[in-house]
Tab-separated table of C-alpha atoms in Angstrom:
chain	number	residue	atom	x	y	z
O	1	MET	CA	-20.427	-33.134	-13.793
O	2	LYS	CA	-21.337	-36.476	-15.110
O	3	LEU	CA	-18.356	-38.731	-15.840
O	4	SER	CA	-18.026	-40.278	-19.359
O	5	PHE	CA	-17.705	-44.012	-19.541
O	6	GLN	CA	-13.946	-43.736	-20.197
O	7	ASP	CA	-13.663	-41.823	-16.889
O	8	TYR	CA	-15.021	-44.285	-14.391
O	9	ILE	CA	-11.949	-45.911	-12.510
O	10	SER	CA	-14.011	-49.326	-12.544
O	11	ILE	CA	-14.031	-49.285	-16.236
O	12	LYS	CA	-9.936	-48.636	-16.397
O	13	ILE	CA	-9.562	-51.464	-13.782
O	14	HIS	CA	-11.806	-53.792	-15.686
O	15	LYS	CA	-10.246	-53.072	-19.090
O	16	THR	CA	-6.617	-53.761	-17.666
O	17	ASP	CA	-7.728	-57.017	-15.799
O	18	LEU	CA	-9.395	-58.291	-19.309
O	19	VAL	CA	-5.938	-57.693	-20.874
O	20	LEU	CA	-3.878	-59.355	-17.940
O	21	SER	CA	-6.411	-62.158	-17.554
O	22	GLY	CA	-6.227	-62.876	-21.298
O	23	TYR	CA	-2.493	-63.107	-21.343
O	24	VAL	CA	-2.397	-65.332	-18.395
O	25	LYS	CA	-5.104	-67.582	-20.028
O	26	ALA	CA	-3.354	-68.198	-23.060
O	27	LYS	CA	-0.133	-68.842	-21.417
O	28	LEU	CA	-1.890	-71.490	-19.079
O	29	GLU	CA	-3.846	-73.042	-21.830
O	30	PRO	CA	-1.309	-75.665	-23.119
O	31	TYR	CA	-1.150	-76.815	-19.595
O	32	ASN	CA	-4.819	-77.289	-19.130
O	33	LEU	CA	-4.929	-75.065	-16.227
O	34	ALA	CA	-7.481	-72.262	-15.949
O	35	PRO	CA	-6.059	-68.942	-14.300
O	36	GLU	CA	-8.472	-69.479	-11.308
O	37	GLN	CA	-7.187	-73.000	-10.758
O	38	ASN	CA	-3.559	-71.664	-11.031
O	39	LEU	CA	-4.240	-69.374	-7.963
O	40	ILE	CA	-4.872	-72.642	-5.979
O	41	MET	CA	-1.860	-74.344	-7.415
O	42	MET	CA	0.527	-71.287	-6.704
O	43	LEU	CA	-0.683	-71.345	-2.940
O	44	LEU	CA	-0.132	-75.221	-2.953
O	45	TRP	CA	3.586	-74.971	-4.515
O	46	GLU	CA	4.165	-72.636	-1.681
O	47	GLN	CA	2.645	-74.803	1.018
O	48	ASP	CA	1.309	-78.140	0.135
O	49	GLY	CA	-1.618	-79.506	2.164
O	50	LEU	CA	-3.819	-76.493	2.679
O	51	THR	CA	-7.373	-77.150	3.594
O	52	GLN	CA	-10.115	-75.698	1.073
O	53	TYR	CA	-11.230	-73.381	3.933
O	54	GLN	CA	-7.636	-71.972	3.980
O	55	LEU	CA	-7.574	-71.637	0.288
O	56	GLY	CA	-10.929	-69.917	0.227
O	57	GLU	CA	-9.672	-67.534	2.980
O	58	LYS	CA	-6.389	-66.722	1.041
O	59	LEU	CA	-8.341	-66.293	-2.246
O	60	ASP	CA	-11.464	-64.679	-1.081
O	61	LYS	CA	-13.472	-67.292	-2.604
O	62	ASP	CA	-16.810	-69.213	-1.143
O	63	LYS	CA	-16.556	-72.774	-0.177
O	64	THR	CA	-18.695	-73.841	-3.197
O	65	ASN	CA	-16.298	-72.194	-5.687
O	66	ILE	CA	-13.129	-73.710	-4.039
O	67	ALA	CA	-14.661	-77.152	-3.778
O	68	ARG	CA	-15.543	-77.057	-7.621
O	69	MET	CA	-12.039	-75.770	-8.444
O	70	ALA	CA	-10.592	-78.523	-6.180
O	71	ALA	CA	-12.689	-81.090	-7.967
O	72	ASN	CA	-11.591	-80.046	-11.377
O	73	LEU	CA	-7.856	-80.118	-10.337
O	74	GLU	CA	-8.247	-83.376	-8.943
O	75	LYS	CA	-9.890	-84.725	-12.246
O	76	LYS	CA	-6.738	-83.344	-14.092
O	77	GLY	CA	-4.649	-85.222	-11.818
O	78	PHE	CA	-2.895	-82.276	-10.403
O	79	VAL	CA	-4.054	-82.573	-6.704
O	80	GLU	CA	-5.630	-85.021	-4.220
O	81	ARG	CA	-8.246	-84.413	-1.816
O	82	ARG	CA	-7.818	-86.088	1.703
O	83	HIS	CA	-10.121	-85.689	4.787
O	84	CYS	CA	-8.288	-84.164	7.604
O	85	PRO	CA	-7.861	-86.642	10.605
O	86	GLU	CA	-8.488	-83.884	13.086
O	87	ASP	CA	-11.776	-82.868	11.348
O	88	ARG	CA	-13.364	-85.401	8.837
O	89	ARG	CA	-15.441	-82.584	7.411
O	90	SER	CA	-12.503	-80.584	6.351
O	91	MET	CA	-10.603	-81.504	3.136
O	92	ARG	CA	-6.790	-80.809	2.587
O	93	LEU	CA	-5.423	-80.578	-1.019
O	94	TYR	CA	-2.093	-82.401	-1.555
O	95	LEU	CA	0.037	-81.931	-4.916
O	96	THR	CA	0.203	-85.055	-6.769
O	97	SER	CA	3.609	-85.739	-8.519
O	98	LEU	CA	1.982	-84.388	-11.826
O	99	GLY	CA	1.125	-81.378	-9.868
O	100	GLN	CA	4.536	-80.964	-8.391
O	101	GLU	CA	6.045	-81.298	-11.822
O	102	LEU	CA	3.680	-78.760	-13.510
O	103	GLY	CA	5.047	-76.097	-10.893
O	104	GLY	CA	8.311	-76.380	-12.657
O	105	LYS	CA	6.774	-75.244	-15.931
O	106	ILE	CA	3.974	-72.718	-14.585
O	107	ILE	CA	6.120	-70.858	-11.795
O	108	PRO	CA	8.605	-69.233	-14.403
O	109	ILE	CA	5.546	-68.366	-16.560
O	110	THR	CA	4.082	-66.468	-13.581
O	111	GLU	CA	7.396	-65.034	-12.589
O	112	GLU	CA	7.739	-63.824	-16.346
O	113	PHE	CA	4.363	-62.464	-16.189
O	114	ASN	CA	4.841	-60.438	-13.005
O	115	ASP	CA	8.094	-58.984	-14.502
O	116	ILE	CA	6.236	-58.042	-17.657
O	117	VAL	CA	3.518	-56.447	-15.801
O	118	CYS	CA	5.734	-54.414	-13.418
O	119	LYS	CA	8.386	-53.443	-16.027
O	120	GLY	CA	9.240	-49.835	-15.427
O	121	ILE	CA	7.388	-49.551	-12.001
O	122	SER	CA	9.143	-48.785	-9.128
O	123	LYS	CA	8.764	-50.513	-5.759
O	124	GLU	CA	7.300	-47.367	-4.392
O	125	GLU	CA	4.771	-47.147	-7.310
O	126	LEU	CA	3.791	-50.743	-6.867
O	127	LEU	CA	3.316	-50.198	-2.998
O	128	GLN	CA	1.121	-47.149	-3.994
O	129	VAL	CA	-0.927	-49.253	-6.301
O	130	GLU	CA	-1.453	-52.003	-3.410
O	131	ARG	CA	-2.488	-49.175	-0.987
O	132	LEU	CA	-4.990	-47.674	-3.688
O	133	LEU	CA	-6.555	-50.977	-4.615
O	134	LEU	CA	-6.798	-51.838	-0.786
O	135	LYS	CA	-8.431	-48.401	-0.027
O	136	MET	CA	-10.817	-48.884	-3.086
O	137	LYS	CA	-11.740	-52.370	-1.809
O	138	THR	CA	-12.306	-50.959	1.771
O	139	ASN	CA	-14.396	-48.167	0.299
O	140	ILE	CA	-16.713	-50.824	-1.212
O	141	GLU	CA	-16.700	-53.116	1.865
O	142	ASN	CA	-17.705	-50.049	4.025
O	143	SER	CA	-20.319	-49.199	1.919
O	144	THR	CA	-22.594	-52.006	2.256
């Protein structure tokens, strides 16, 4: 039996992602921060001085994408890129004072967003969602 458009799980995930991304984008816009850039900032607020390679690994992004986002964040004055003393080819990202200050405004927004998204969902259900998404990702990775 052929599935209808609405029955494909990828469509359901995509529609949910559009709503979530649109919400986050609107909340971050006043701070001149794109949702993908915010992912880098969130990692740096947790651990300042990560390398671009480490950021790429954590976000599952290629080095060109990370370098572009880092350059944009640097232009905005949120981060500073410095060569690693132990490896001059590698760059570390450090929060500027403006970037650190931004965390005080953005982290509460991301926590509120997480609370809204997870409202009425138990810890067990969240773990199940995580397991299912990982299983879907693994299915795709194993099919190529």
